[in-house]
CSV table of C-alpha atoms in Angstrom, one decimal:
chain,number,residue,atom,x,y,z
A,1,MET,CA,38.3,41.9,300.5
A,2,ILE,CA,35.5,40.4,302.5
A,3,GLU,CA,34.0,37.1,301.5
A,4,VAL,CA,30.6,35.8,302.9
A,5,ARG,CA,30.5,32.1,303.2
A,6,GLU,CA,28.0,29.6,304.5
A,7,LEU,CA,29.3,27.0,307.0
A,8,GLY,CA,27.6,24.3,309.0
A,9,PRO,CA,26.5,24.1,312.7
A,10,GLU,CA,30.0,22.9,313.6
A,11,ALA,CA,31.2,26.5,313.0
A,12,THR,CA,29.4,28.0,316.1
A,13,GLY,CA,32.8,28.2,317.9
A,14,GLN,CA,33.9,30.7,315.2
A,15,ILE,CA,30.9,32.8,316.0
A,16,ASP,CA,32.0,32.9,319.6
A,17,LEU,CA,35.2,34.6,318.5
A,18,ILE,CA,33.2,37.7,317.2
A,19,PRO,CA,32.1,40.1,319.9
A,20,ILE,CA,28.4,41.1,320.0
A,21,SER,CA,28.8,43.9,322.5
A,22,PHE,CA,28.0,47.5,321.6
A,23,ARG,CA,27.8,50.9,323.3
A,24,VAL,CA,24.3,52.0,324.2
A,25,GLU,CA,24.2,55.7,323.9
A,26,SER,CA,20.4,56.2,323.4
A,27,VAL,CA,17.2,54.2,323.8
A,28,LEU,CA,13.8,54.2,322.1
A,29,ASP,CA,11.4,55.0,324.9
A,30,VAL,CA,7.9,53.5,324.4
A,31,GLU,CA,5.1,56.1,325.0
A,32,GLU,CA,1.4,55.3,324.9
A,33,ILE,CA,-0.9,57.5,322.9
A,34,ASP,CA,-4.4,57.8,324.5
A,35,GLY,CA,-3.7,55.0,327.0
A,36,GLY,CA,-2.4,52.8,324.1
A,37,LEU,CA,-5.7,53.1,322.1
A,38,GLY,CA,-4.0,55.6,319.8
A,39,GLY,CA,-0.9,53.4,319.4
A,40,LEU,CA,2.6,53.5,320.7
A,41,LEU,CA,5.3,56.1,319.9
A,42,LEU,CA,9.0,55.4,320.0
A,43,ARG,CA,11.0,58.4,321.0
A,44,GLU,CA,14.8,58.4,321.0
A,45,ARG,CA,16.4,59.6,324.2
A,46,LYS,CA,20.1,60.1,324.6
A,47,LEU,CA,21.5,58.6,327.8
A,48,ASP,CA,23.4,60.7,330.3
A,49,GLN,CA,25.5,57.6,331.2
A,50,PRO,CA,26.1,55.3,328.2
A,51,TYR,CA,27.0,51.7,328.9
A,52,VAL,CA,28.1,48.6,327.1
A,53,LYS,CA,25.6,45.8,326.3
A,54,ASP,CA,27.1,42.3,325.7
A,55,TYR,CA,24.6,39.7,324.5
A,56,ASP,CA,27.2,37.0,325.1
A,57,SER,CA,27.6,37.8,328.8
A,58,ASP,CA,25.1,35.1,329.6
A,59,GLU,CA,27.1,31.8,329.0
A,60,ASP,CA,24.0,29.9,328.3
A,61,GLU,CA,23.1,32.1,325.3
A,62,ARG,CA,26.6,31.8,323.6
A,63,PRO,CA,26.6,30.3,320.1
A,64,THR,CA,28.5,27.2,321.2
A,65,ARG,CA,25.5,26.4,323.4
A,66,TRP,CA,22.8,26.6,320.7
A,67,ALA,CA,23.2,23.0,319.5
A,68,GLY,CA,22.6,21.8,323.0
A,69,ARG,CA,19.4,23.7,323.4
A,70,PHE,CA,17.9,23.5,319.9
A,71,ASP,CA,17.9,21.4,316.8
A,72,VAL,CA,20.2,23.5,314.6
A,73,SER,CA,20.3,21.0,311.6
A,74,ASN,CA,18.1,23.4,309.5
A,75,TRP,CA,19.7,26.6,310.6
A,76,GLY,CA,21.9,28.7,308.3
A,77,PHE,CA,25.3,30.0,309.4
A,78,PHE,CA,27.0,32.7,307.4
A,79,PHE,CA,30.4,34.2,308.0
A,80,ALA,CA,32.1,37.3,306.7
A,81,LEU,CA,35.7,36.5,306.3
A,82,SER,CA,38.8,38.6,305.9
A,83,GLY,CA,41.1,35.9,304.6
A,84,ASP,CA,40.5,33.1,307.1
A,85,ASP,CA,39.5,35.4,309.9
A,86,PRO,CA,35.8,35.7,310.8
A,87,VAL,CA,34.9,39.4,311.1
A,88,GLY,CA,31.1,39.1,311.1
A,89,ALA,CA,28.5,36.4,311.2
A,90,ALA,CA,24.7,35.9,310.9
A,91,THR,CA,22.6,32.9,311.9
A,92,THR,CA,19.1,31.9,310.9
A,93,ALA,CA,16.8,29.7,312.7
A,94,PHE,CA,14.4,27.6,310.5
A,95,ARG,CA,12.2,24.6,311.1
A,96,SER,CA,13.5,24.1,314.6
A,97,PRO,CA,11.1,22.7,317.3
A,98,GLY,CA,11.3,24.6,320.5
A,99,VAL,CA,12.2,27.9,318.9
A,100,HIS,CA,9.1,29.9,319.9
A,101,MET,CA,10.0,32.8,317.7
A,102,LEU,CA,9.3,30.5,314.7
A,103,GLU,CA,5.6,30.4,315.8
A,104,GLY,CA,5.4,26.8,314.5
A,105,ALA,CA,5.4,28.1,310.9
A,106,ALA,CA,7.2,26.2,308.2
A,107,ASP,CA,7.5,29.3,306.0
A,108,LEU,CA,9.1,31.7,308.6
A,109,VAL,CA,12.8,32.2,309.1
A,110,VAL,CA,14.3,34.0,312.1
A,111,LEU,CA,17.4,36.1,312.1
A,112,TRP,CA,18.7,34.5,315.2
A,113,ASP,CA,22.0,36.4,315.5
A,114,ILE,CA,24.0,38.9,313.6
A,115,ARG,CA,27.3,40.3,314.8
A,116,MET,CA,30.3,42.3,313.6
A,117,HIS,CA,33.7,42.6,315.1
A,118,PRO,CA,34.0,46.3,316.3
A,119,ASP,CA,37.0,47.0,314.1
A,120,TRP,CA,34.9,46.0,311.0
A,121,ARG,CA,31.7,47.9,311.7
A,122,ARG,CA,30.2,50.5,309.3
A,123,GLN,CA,31.9,48.9,306.2
A,124,GLY,CA,28.8,47.3,304.6
A,125,ILE,CA,29.5,43.8,306.0
A,126,GLY,CA,26.3,43.7,307.9
A,127,SER,CA,24.4,44.5,304.7
A,128,LYS,CA,26.1,41.7,302.9
A,129,LEU,CA,25.3,39.3,305.6
A,130,PHE,CA,21.7,40.5,305.7
A,131,GLU,CA,21.3,40.0,302.0
A,132,ARG,CA,22.6,36.4,302.3
A,133,VAL,CA,20.1,35.7,305.0
A,134,VAL,CA,17.3,37.1,302.9
A,135,ASP,CA,18.4,35.1,299.9
A,136,TRP,CA,18.8,31.9,302.0
A,137,GLY,CA,15.3,32.3,303.4
A,138,ARG,CA,13.8,32.7,299.9
A,139,ARG,CA,15.6,29.5,298.8
A,140,GLN,CA,14.1,27.7,301.7
A,141,GLY,CA,10.6,28.7,300.5
A,142,CYS,CA,10.0,31.1,303.4
A,143,ARG,CA,7.5,34.0,303.1
A,144,GLN,CA,8.8,36.1,306.0
A,145,LEU,CA,11.9,36.9,307.9
A,146,LYS,CA,11.5,37.7,311.6
A,147,ILE,CA,13.9,39.7,313.7
A,148,GLU,CA,14.0,40.4,317.4
A,149,THR,CA,15.9,43.4,318.9
A,150,GLN,CA,15.5,45.7,321.8
A,151,ASN,CA,14.7,49.3,322.3
A,152,ILE,CA,18.3,49.8,323.6
A,153,ASN,CA,19.8,48.9,320.2
A,154,VAL,CA,18.9,52.0,318.2
A,155,PRO,CA,21.5,51.3,315.5
A,156,ALA,CA,20.1,47.9,314.8
A,157,CYS,CA,16.6,49.3,314.6
A,158,ARG,CA,17.7,51.9,312.1
A,159,PHE,CA,19.5,49.1,310.1
A,160,TYR,CA,16.5,46.9,309.9
A,161,ALA,CA,14.2,49.8,309.0
A,162,SER,CA,16.6,50.8,306.2
A,163,ARG,CA,16.4,47.2,304.8
A,164,GLY,CA,12.6,47.4,304.4
A,165,CYS,CA,11.7,45.6,307.6
A,166,ARG,CA,8.5,46.6,309.4
A,167,LEU,CA,8.2,47.0,313.1
A,168,GLU,CA,5.1,44.9,313.9
A,169,ALA,CA,5.3,44.3,317.7
A,170,ILE,CA,6.5,46.2,320.7
A,171,ILE,CA,6.4,44.1,324.0
A,172,ARG,CA,7.4,46.3,326.9
A,173,ARG,CA,7.5,43.6,329.6
A,174,ALA,CA,8.9,40.8,327.6
A,175,TYR,CA,12.0,40.2,329.7
A,176,ARG,CA,11.7,39.0,333.3
A,177,GLU,CA,15.3,38.9,334.3
A,178,PRO,CA,16.0,42.0,336.5
A,179,GLN,CA,19.1,43.1,334.5
A,180,VAL,CA,17.1,43.4,331.3
A,181,ALA,CA,13.5,44.1,332.6
A,182,HIS,CA,13.8,47.7,331.5
A,183,GLU,CA,14.3,46.6,327.8
A,184,ALA,CA,11.4,46.4,325.4
A,185,MET,CA,11.3,43.7,322.8
A,186,LEU,CA,10.9,44.9,319.2
A,187,LEU,CA,9.8,42.4,316.5
A,188,TRP,CA,10.6,43.3,312.9
A,189,TYR,CA,9.3,41.4,309.8
A,190,LEU,CA,10.4,41.4,306.2
A,191,ASP,CA,8.2,39.9,303.5
A,192,LEU,CA,10.3,37.6,301.3
């Protein structure tokens, strides 16, 4: 039995216990139509050499560092628990100066992080966490939920699309660090 519970910012150490790595087996290539004037097309391409992507490989981006970088007092922290063991987590950013994804809007919530322990994936836990995030955003008076992912995370893109999120922005050169410069940023929105 999985229970989803909201905890406070002091629980970020528990988020660190849940891996956020996944196997990249395909990517969504961004193709221009008519030089971009006709829009952009995402076409899935299987990789000859799959690899593992770990968002926590950068120590400065780990959950235990968030409070040192941002005001997390308005954030929401949700945990999927099997007994007392965290098996999944979702974090929302809300009314937090310095979080550029919030666009300075008081009625926007960002799904900052969602992760599932590999042994617990594909069991509906991500859906439960997502539902809690949506409900939390509505209770805060938010009109939209914003989510960032990358073109290398095809399962996440399919997940967000299946939850009614709309892909509203594709930024091909969003990341400057050489190890991720090949990734395109995809921004999804859900009206609350």
